[in-house]
Short mmCIF file of C-alpha atoms in Angstrom, two decimals:
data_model
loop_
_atom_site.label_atom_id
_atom_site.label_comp_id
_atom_site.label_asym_id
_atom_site.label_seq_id
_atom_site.Cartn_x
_atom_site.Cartn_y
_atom_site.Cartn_z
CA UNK A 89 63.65 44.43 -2.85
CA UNK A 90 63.17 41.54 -0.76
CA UNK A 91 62.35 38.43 -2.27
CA UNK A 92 58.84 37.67 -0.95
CA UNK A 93 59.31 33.32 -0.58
CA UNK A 94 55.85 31.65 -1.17
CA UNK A 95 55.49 29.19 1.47
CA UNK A 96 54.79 25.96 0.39
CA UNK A 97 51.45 24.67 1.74
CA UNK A 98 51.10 20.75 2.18
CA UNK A 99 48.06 19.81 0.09
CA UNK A 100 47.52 16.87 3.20
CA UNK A 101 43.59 17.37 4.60
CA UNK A 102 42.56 15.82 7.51
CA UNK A 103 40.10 13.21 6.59
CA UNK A 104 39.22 12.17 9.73
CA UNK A 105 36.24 13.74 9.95
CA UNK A 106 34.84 13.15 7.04
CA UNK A 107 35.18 9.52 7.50
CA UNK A 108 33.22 10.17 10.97
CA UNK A 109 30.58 11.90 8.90
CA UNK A 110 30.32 9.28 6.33
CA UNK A 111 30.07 6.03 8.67
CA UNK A 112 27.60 7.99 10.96
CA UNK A 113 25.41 8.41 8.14
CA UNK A 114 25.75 4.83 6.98
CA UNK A 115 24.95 3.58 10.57
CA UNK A 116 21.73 5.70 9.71
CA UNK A 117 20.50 4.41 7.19
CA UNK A 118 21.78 0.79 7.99
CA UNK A 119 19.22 1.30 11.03
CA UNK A 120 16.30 3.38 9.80
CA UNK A 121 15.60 1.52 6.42
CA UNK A 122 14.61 -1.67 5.20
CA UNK A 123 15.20 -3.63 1.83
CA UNK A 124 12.82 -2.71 -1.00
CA UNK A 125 11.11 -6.01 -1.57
CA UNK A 126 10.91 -7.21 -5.45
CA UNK A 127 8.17 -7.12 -7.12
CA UNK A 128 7.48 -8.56 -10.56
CA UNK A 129 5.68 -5.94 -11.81
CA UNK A 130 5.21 -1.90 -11.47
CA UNK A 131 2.32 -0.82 -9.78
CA UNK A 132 1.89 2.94 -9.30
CA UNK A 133 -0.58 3.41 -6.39
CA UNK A 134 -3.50 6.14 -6.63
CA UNK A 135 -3.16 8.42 -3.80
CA UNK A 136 -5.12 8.80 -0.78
CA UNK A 137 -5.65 10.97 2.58
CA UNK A 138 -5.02 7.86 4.85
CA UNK A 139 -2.31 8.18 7.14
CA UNK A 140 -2.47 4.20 8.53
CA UNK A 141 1.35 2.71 8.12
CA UNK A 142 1.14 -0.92 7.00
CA UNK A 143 2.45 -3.40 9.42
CA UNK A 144 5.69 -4.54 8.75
CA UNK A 145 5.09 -8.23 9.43
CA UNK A 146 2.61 -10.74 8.41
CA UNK A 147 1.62 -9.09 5.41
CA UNK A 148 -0.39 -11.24 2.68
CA UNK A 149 0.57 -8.91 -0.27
CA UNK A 150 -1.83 -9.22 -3.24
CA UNK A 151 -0.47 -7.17 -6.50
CA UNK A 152 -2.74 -6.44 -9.39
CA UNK A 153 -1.06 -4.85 -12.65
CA UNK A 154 -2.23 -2.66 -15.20
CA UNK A 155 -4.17 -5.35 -17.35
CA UNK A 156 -5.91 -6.99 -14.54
CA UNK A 157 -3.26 -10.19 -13.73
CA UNK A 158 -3.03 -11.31 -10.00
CA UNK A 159 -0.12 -11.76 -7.95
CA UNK A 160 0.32 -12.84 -4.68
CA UNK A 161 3.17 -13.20 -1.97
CA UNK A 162 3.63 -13.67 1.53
CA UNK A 163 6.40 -13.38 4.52
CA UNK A 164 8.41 -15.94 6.37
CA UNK A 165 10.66 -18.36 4.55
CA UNK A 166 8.98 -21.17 6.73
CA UNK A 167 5.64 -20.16 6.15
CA UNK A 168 6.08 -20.05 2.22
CA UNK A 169 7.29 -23.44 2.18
CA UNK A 170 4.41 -24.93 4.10
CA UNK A 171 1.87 -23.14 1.68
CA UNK A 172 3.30 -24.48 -1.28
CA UNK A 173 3.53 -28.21 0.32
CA UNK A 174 -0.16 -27.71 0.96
CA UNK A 175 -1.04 -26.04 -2.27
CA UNK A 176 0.89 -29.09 -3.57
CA UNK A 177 -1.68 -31.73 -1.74
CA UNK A 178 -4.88 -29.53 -3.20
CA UNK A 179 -3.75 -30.21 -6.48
CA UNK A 180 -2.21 -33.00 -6.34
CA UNK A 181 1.28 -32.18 -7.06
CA UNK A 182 4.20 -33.29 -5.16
CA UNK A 183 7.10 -30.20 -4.44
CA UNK A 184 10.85 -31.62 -4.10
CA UNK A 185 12.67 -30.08 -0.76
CA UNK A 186 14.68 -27.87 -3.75
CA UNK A 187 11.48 -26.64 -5.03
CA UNK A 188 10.10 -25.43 -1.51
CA UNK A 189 13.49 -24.18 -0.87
CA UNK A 190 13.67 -22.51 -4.01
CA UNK A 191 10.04 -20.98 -3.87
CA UNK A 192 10.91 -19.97 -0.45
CA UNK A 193 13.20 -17.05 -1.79
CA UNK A 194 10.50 -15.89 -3.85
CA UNK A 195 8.59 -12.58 -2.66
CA UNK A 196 5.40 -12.70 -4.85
CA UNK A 197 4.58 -14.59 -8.11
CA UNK A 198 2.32 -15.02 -10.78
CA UNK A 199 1.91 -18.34 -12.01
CA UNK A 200 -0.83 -20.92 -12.15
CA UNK A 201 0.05 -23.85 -9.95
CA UNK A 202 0.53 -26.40 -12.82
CA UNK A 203 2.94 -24.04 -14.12
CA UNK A 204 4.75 -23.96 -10.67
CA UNK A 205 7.36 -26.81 -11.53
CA UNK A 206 8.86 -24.99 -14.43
CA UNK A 207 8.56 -21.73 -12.86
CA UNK A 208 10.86 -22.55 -9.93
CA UNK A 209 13.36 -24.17 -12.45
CA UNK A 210 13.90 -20.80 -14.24
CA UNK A 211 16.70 -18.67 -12.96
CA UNK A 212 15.79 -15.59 -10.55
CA UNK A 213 16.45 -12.66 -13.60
CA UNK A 214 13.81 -14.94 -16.02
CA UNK A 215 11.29 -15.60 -13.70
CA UNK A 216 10.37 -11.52 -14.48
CA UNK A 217 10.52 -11.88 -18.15
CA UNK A 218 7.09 -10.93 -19.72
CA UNK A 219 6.51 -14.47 -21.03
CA UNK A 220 6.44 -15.65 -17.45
CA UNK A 221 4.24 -13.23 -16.03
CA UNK A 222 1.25 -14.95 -16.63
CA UNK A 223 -1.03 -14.06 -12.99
CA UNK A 224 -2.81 -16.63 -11.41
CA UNK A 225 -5.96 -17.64 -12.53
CA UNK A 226 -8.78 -15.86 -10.22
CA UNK A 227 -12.22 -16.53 -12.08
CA UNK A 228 -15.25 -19.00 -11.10
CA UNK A 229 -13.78 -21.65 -13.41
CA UNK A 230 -10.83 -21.50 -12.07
CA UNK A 231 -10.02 -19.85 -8.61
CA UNK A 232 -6.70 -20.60 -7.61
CA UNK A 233 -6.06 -17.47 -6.22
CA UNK A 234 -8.84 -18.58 -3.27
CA UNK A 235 -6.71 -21.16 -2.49
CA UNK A 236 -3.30 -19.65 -2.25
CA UNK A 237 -5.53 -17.33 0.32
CA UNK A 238 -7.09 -20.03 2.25
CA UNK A 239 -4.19 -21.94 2.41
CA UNK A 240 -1.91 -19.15 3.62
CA UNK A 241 -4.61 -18.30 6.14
CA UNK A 242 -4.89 -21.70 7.47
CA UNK A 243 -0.50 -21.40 7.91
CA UNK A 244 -0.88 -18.19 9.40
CA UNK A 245 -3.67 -16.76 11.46
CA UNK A 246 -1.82 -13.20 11.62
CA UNK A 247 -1.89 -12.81 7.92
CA UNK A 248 -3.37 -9.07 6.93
CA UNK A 249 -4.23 -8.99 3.88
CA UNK A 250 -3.32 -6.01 1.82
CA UNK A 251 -3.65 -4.85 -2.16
CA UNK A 252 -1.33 -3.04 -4.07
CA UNK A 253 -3.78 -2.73 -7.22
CA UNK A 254 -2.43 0.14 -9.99
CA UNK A 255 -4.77 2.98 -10.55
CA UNK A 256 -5.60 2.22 -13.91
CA UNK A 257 -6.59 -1.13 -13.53
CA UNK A 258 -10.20 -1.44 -14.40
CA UNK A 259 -12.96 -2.46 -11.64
CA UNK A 260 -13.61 -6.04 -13.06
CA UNK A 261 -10.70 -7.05 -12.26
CA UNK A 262 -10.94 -5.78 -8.38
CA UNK A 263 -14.05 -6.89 -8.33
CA UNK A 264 -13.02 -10.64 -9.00
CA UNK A 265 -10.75 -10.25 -6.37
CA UNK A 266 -12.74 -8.85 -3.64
CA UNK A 267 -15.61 -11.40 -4.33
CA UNK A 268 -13.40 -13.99 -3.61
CA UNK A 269 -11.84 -12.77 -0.42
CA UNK A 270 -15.45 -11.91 0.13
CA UNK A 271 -16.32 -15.98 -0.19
CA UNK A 272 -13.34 -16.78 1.90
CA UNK A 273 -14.98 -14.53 4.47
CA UNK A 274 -11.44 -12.23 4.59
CA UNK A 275 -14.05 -9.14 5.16
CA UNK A 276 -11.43 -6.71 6.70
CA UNK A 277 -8.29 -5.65 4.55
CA UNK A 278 -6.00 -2.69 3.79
CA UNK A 279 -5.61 -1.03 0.59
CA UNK A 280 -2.18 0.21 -0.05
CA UNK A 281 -2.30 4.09 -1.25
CA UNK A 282 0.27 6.53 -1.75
CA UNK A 283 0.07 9.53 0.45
CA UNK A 284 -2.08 12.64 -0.78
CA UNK A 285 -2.47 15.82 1.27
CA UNK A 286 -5.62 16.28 3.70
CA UNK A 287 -7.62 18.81 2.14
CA UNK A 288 -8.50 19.97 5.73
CA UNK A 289 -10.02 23.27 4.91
CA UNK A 290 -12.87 21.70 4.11
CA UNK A 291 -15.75 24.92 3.52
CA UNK A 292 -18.59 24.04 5.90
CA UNK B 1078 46.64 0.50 1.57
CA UNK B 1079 46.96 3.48 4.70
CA UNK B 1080 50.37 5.29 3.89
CA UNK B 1081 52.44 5.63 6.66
CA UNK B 1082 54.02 9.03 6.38
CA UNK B 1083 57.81 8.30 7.82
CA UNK B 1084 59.43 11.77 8.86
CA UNK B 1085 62.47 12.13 7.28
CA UNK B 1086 65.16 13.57 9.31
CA UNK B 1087 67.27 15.97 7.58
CA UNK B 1088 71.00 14.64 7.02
CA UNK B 1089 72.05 16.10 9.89
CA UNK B 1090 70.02 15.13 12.36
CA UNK B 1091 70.75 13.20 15.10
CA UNK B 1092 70.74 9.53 14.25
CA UNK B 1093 70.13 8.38 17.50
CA UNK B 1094 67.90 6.57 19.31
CA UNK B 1095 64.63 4.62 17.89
CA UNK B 1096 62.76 6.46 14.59
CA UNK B 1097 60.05 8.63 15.40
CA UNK B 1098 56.91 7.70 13.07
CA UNK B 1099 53.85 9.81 12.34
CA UNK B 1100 50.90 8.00 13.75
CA UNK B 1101 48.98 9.80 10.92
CA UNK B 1102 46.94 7.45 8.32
CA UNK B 1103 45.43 8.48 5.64
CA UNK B 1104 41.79 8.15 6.00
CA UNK B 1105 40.77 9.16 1.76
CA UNK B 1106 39.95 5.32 1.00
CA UNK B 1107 38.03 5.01 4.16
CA UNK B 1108 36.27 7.66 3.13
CA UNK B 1109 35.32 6.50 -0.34
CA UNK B 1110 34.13 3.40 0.83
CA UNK B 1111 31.84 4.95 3.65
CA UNK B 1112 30.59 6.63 0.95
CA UNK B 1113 30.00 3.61 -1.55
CA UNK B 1114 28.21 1.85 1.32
CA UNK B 1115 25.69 5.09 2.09
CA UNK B 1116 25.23 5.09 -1.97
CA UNK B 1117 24.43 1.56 -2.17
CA UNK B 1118 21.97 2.01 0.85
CA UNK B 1119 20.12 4.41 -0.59
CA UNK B 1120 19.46 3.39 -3.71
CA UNK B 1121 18.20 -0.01 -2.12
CA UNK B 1122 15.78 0.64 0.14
CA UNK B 1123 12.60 2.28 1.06
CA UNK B 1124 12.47 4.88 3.59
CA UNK B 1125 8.84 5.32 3.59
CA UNK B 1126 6.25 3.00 4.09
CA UNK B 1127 3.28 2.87 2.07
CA UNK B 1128 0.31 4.07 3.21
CA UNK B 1129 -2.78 2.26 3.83
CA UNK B 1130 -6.74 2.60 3.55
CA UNK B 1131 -8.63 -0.11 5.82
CA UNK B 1132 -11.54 -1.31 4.65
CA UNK B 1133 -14.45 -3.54 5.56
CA UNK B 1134 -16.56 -5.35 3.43
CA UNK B 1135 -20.54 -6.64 4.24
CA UNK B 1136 -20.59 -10.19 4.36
CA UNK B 1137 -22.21 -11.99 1.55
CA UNK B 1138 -24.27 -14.07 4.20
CA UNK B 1139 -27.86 -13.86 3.21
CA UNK B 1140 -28.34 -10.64 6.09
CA UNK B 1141 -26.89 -8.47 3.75
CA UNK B 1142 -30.01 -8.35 0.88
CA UNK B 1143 -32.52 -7.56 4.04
CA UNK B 1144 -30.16 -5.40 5.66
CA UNK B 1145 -30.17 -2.99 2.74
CA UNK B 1146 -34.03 -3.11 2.79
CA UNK B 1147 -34.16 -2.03 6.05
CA UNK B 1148 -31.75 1.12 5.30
CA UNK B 1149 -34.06 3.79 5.56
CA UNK B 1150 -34.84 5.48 2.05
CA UNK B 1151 -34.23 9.02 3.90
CA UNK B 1152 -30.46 8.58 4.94
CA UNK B 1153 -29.36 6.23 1.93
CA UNK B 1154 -27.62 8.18 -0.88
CA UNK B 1155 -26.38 5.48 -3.70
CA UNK B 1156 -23.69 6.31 -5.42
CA UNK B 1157 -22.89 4.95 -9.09
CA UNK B 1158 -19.36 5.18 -10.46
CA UNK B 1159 -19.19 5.07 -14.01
CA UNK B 1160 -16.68 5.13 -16.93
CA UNK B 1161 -14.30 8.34 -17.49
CA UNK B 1162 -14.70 9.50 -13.51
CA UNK B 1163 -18.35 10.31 -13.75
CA UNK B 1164 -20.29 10.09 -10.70
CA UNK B 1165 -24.16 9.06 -10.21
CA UNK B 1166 -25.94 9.91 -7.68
CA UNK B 1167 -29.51 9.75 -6.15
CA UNK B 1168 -30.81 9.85 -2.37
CA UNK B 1169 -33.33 7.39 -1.42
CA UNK B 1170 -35.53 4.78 -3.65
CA UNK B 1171 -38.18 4.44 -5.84
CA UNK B 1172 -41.12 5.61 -3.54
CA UNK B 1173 -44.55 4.31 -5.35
CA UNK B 1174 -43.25 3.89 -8.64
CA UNK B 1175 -41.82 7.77 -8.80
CA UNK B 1176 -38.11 7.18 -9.65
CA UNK B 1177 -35.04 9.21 -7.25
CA UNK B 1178 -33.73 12.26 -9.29
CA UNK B 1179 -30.66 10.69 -10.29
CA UNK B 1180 -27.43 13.58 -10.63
CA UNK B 1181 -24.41 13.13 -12.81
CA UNK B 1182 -21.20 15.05 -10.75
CA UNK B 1183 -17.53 14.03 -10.16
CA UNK B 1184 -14.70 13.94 -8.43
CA UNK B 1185 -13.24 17.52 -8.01
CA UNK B 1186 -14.23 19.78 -4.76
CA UNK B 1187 -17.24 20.99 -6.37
CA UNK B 1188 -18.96 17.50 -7.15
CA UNK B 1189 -19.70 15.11 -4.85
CA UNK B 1190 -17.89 16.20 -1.99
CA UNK B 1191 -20.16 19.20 -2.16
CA UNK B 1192 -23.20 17.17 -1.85
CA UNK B 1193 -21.82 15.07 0.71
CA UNK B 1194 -20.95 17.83 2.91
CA UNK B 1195 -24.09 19.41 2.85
CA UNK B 1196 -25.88 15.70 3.69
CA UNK B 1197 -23.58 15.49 6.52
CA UNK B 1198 -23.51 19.22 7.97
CA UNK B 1199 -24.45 18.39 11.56
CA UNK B 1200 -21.68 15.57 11.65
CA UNK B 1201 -18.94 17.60 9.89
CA UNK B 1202 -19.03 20.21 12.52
CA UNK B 1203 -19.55 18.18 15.45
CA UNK B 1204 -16.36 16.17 14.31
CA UNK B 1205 -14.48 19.70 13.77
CA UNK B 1206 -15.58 20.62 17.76
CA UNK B 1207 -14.01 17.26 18.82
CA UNK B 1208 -10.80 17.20 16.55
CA UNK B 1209 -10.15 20.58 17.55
CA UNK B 1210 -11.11 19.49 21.73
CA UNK B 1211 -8.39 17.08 20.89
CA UNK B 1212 -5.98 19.27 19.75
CA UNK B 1213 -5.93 21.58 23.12
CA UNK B 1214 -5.69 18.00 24.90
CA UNK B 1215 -9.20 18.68 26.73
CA UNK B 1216 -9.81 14.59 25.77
CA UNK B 1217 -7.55 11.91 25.35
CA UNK B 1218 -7.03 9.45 22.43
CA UNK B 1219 -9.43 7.06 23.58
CA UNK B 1220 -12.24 9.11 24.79
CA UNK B 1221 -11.73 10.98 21.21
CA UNK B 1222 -12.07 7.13 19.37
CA UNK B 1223 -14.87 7.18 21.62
CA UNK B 1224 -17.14 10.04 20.83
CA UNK B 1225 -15.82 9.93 17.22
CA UNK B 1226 -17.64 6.42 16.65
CA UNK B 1227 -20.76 8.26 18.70
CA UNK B 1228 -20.83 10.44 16.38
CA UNK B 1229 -20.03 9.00 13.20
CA UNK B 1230 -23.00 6.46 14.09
CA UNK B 1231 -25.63 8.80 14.83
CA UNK B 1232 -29.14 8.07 14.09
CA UNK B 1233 -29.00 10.88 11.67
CA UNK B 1234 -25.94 10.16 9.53
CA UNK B 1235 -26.60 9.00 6.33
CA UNK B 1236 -25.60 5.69 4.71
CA UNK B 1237 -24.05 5.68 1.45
CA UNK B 1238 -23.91 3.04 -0.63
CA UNK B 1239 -21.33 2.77 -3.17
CA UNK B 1240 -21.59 0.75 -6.65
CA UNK B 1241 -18.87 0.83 -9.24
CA UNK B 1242 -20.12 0.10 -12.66
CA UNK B 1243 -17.20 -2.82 -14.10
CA UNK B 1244 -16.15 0.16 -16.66
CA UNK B 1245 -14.65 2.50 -13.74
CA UNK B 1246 -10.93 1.59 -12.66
CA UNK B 1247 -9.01 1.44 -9.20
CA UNK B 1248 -8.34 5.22 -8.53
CA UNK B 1249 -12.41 5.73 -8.88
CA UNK B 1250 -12.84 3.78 -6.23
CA UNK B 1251 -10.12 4.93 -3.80
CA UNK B 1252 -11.07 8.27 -4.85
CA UNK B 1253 -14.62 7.68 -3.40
CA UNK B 1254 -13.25 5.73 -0.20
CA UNK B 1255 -11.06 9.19 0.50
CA UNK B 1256 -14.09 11.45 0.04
CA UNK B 1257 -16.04 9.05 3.17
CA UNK B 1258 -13.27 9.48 5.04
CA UNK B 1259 -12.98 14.06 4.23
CA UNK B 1260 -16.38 14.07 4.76
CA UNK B 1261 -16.61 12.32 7.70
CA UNK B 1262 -19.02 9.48 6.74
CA UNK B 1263 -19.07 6.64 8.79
CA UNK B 1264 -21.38 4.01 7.58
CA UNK B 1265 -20.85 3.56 3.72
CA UNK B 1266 -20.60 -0.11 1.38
CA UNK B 1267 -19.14 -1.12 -1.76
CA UNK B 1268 -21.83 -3.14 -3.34
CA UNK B 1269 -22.74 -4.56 -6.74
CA UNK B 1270 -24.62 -2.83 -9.02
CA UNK B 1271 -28.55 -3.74 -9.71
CA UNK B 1272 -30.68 -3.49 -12.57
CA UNK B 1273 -32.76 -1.01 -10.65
CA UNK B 1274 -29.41 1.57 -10.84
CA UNK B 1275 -28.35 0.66 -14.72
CA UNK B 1276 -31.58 1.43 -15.62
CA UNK B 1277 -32.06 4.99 -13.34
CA UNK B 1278 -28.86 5.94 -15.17
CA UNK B 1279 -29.06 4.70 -18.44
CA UNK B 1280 -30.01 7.67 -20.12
CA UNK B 1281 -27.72 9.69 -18.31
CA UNK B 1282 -24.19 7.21 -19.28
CA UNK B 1283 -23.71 7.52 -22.91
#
């Protein structure tokens, strides 16, 4: 009987291709995304049948969490610094160039002003601790949240102004909000939704 | 890090002339880093945008408490959100001291959208004529903006006037914003609540 030889097959695989494959989808999605921007708190969105994309630029981001607290951020590095220098002169506070710089880097916050100087000294991970989430102060004693708004407005003229509220938070609190932007005469504003389906067979 | 594969000649090969080397590289790290990167991506960003509802509020100016006045009691349906997504609603106002019929609904197919649809008939299917006119590309985008505000602002639509009560939450009042825009309602405000409406309902909200 002849002695059948197994050939010995070189275990060596091209992986030329698969590198092609892997850096063409990572020039994807280098292109096609963008960075999810930090928030300090979770907000799930109720749903709606609007289709309207939010601008990606010039966005005046107002959060509202569960129990009612305000937040607020805005973009451009520049821009943020100028607000705070001039939320600074409302209330009589000076802001060091570190302190601008610092608040610069900052997406959205919750903090009453007088609370700002601490805030900033905190490091980035503490700043989102509970005990520092404290929302700023948006009632008729007390409206500072009317002039982080005005203030940011007078910066920028572009500013839309758009709120991310949760779906559980109750009316009150939306109500404050919208009543002020109301008083600031900021009458046109998006509401930001999570998609729901079109129920286009509507029975007529 | 690339291994070089060097072809050994066997013993008794010729030894002359300049080493032939394989021009092949190992491309398995490459590849494991291409991946690392595309994980990394992913997990840190957002692919989809959010969505958006655009909305505009009446002015608090002092036009705004004769401008509801002068909404005509026939078109103006109030309606009253209220605590655990119950819906109020009445058409109209008090007409020489006899009160509206004021209805408790809510938010599924059935409730409100059902009343609105049937308050808006004419519009709905005049809007269903022109979406589908635009869909066979017999009008183009801005003639179909066009006709759609026509529409939407005819003498005959009716106004609704929405008033959240301070117990309802966030998703109420989306909720009611998306049923404006399904049933095709084009003049509608979010405005505070009166005395007049907590006491229409106040036997009804327990």
């Amino acid at each position: 009987m002849p002695h059948v030889k197994a050939k010995r097959k070189s275990t060596w695989v091209d992986m030329t291709a698969m590198c092609d494959v892997a850096f063409l989808l990572l020039t994807f999605f280098m292109l096609t995304s963008n960075f999810t921007q930090k928030e300090p708190v979770q907000v799930s969105t109720p749903s709606s049948i609007s289709e309207i994309k939010i601008p990606e630029r010039n966005i005046m981001l107002v959060l509202i969490d569960p129990t009612g607290k305000v937040f607020f951020g805005v973009d451009g590095q520049e821009n943020r610094m100028n607000i705070l220098r001039k939320m600074g002169e409302i209330y009589n506070d000076n802001f060091s160039e570190n302190e601008l710089k610092e608040f610069s880097r900052i997406n959205s916050f919750g903090i009453p002003i007088q609370k700002m100087h601490e805030f900033l000294a905190l490091s980035s991970s503490d700043r989102d601790r509970k005990e520092n989430l404290f929302g700023i102060p948006c009632d008729s004693t007390d409206n500072q949240f009317k002039s982080w708004v005005s203030v940011s407005r007078s910066v920028n003229n572009e500013y839309r102004i758009a709120i991310k509220a949760d779906q559980s938070v109750g009316y009150s609190s939306i109500k404050n909000v919208m009543n002020t932007l109301q008083d600031l005469k900021e009458l046109r504003y998006n509401l930001i939704t999570s998609l729901e389906t079109n129920p286009e067979s509507v029975k007529l | 890090m690339a291994e070089v594969n060097v072809e050994s000649k066997g013993k008794g090969g010729k030894k002359k002339g300049p080493k032939k080397m394989s021009t092949r590289v190992d491309f398995t790290p490459m590849v494991d880093l291409g991946f690392l990167l595309i994980t990394f991506f992913m997990l840190t960003t957002t692919m989809i945008k959010p969505q958006t509802m655009e909305i505009a509020m009446p002015s608090k100016d002092k036009v705004s408490e004769e401008e509801q006045s002068k909404i005509k009691a026939s078109r103006a349906i109030t309606i009253i959100l209220a605590k655990e997504n119950r819906v109020f609603y009445y058409e109209g106002t008090r007409v020489n001291d006899v009160d509206p019929e004021v209805k408790l609904t809510n938010f599924s197919p059935d409730g409100i959208r059902k009343f609105l649809l049937s308050k808006n008939y004419d519009i709905m299917i005049q809007m269903r004529d022109l979406k589908a006119k635009k869909e066979n590309r017999l009008i183009s985008d801005a003639d179909f903006e066009k006709q759609k505000q026509e529409i939407l602002g005819g003498k005959t639509a009716p106004i609704v006037v929405i008033k959240p009560l301070d117990e309802c939450n966030y998703k109420n009042l989306i909720d009611i914003l998306d049923e404006m825009a399904i049933c095709n309602i084009g003049k509608y405000a979010i405005v505070d609540v009166t005395d007049f409406d907590l006491e229409l309902i106040k036997s009804l909200n327990t």
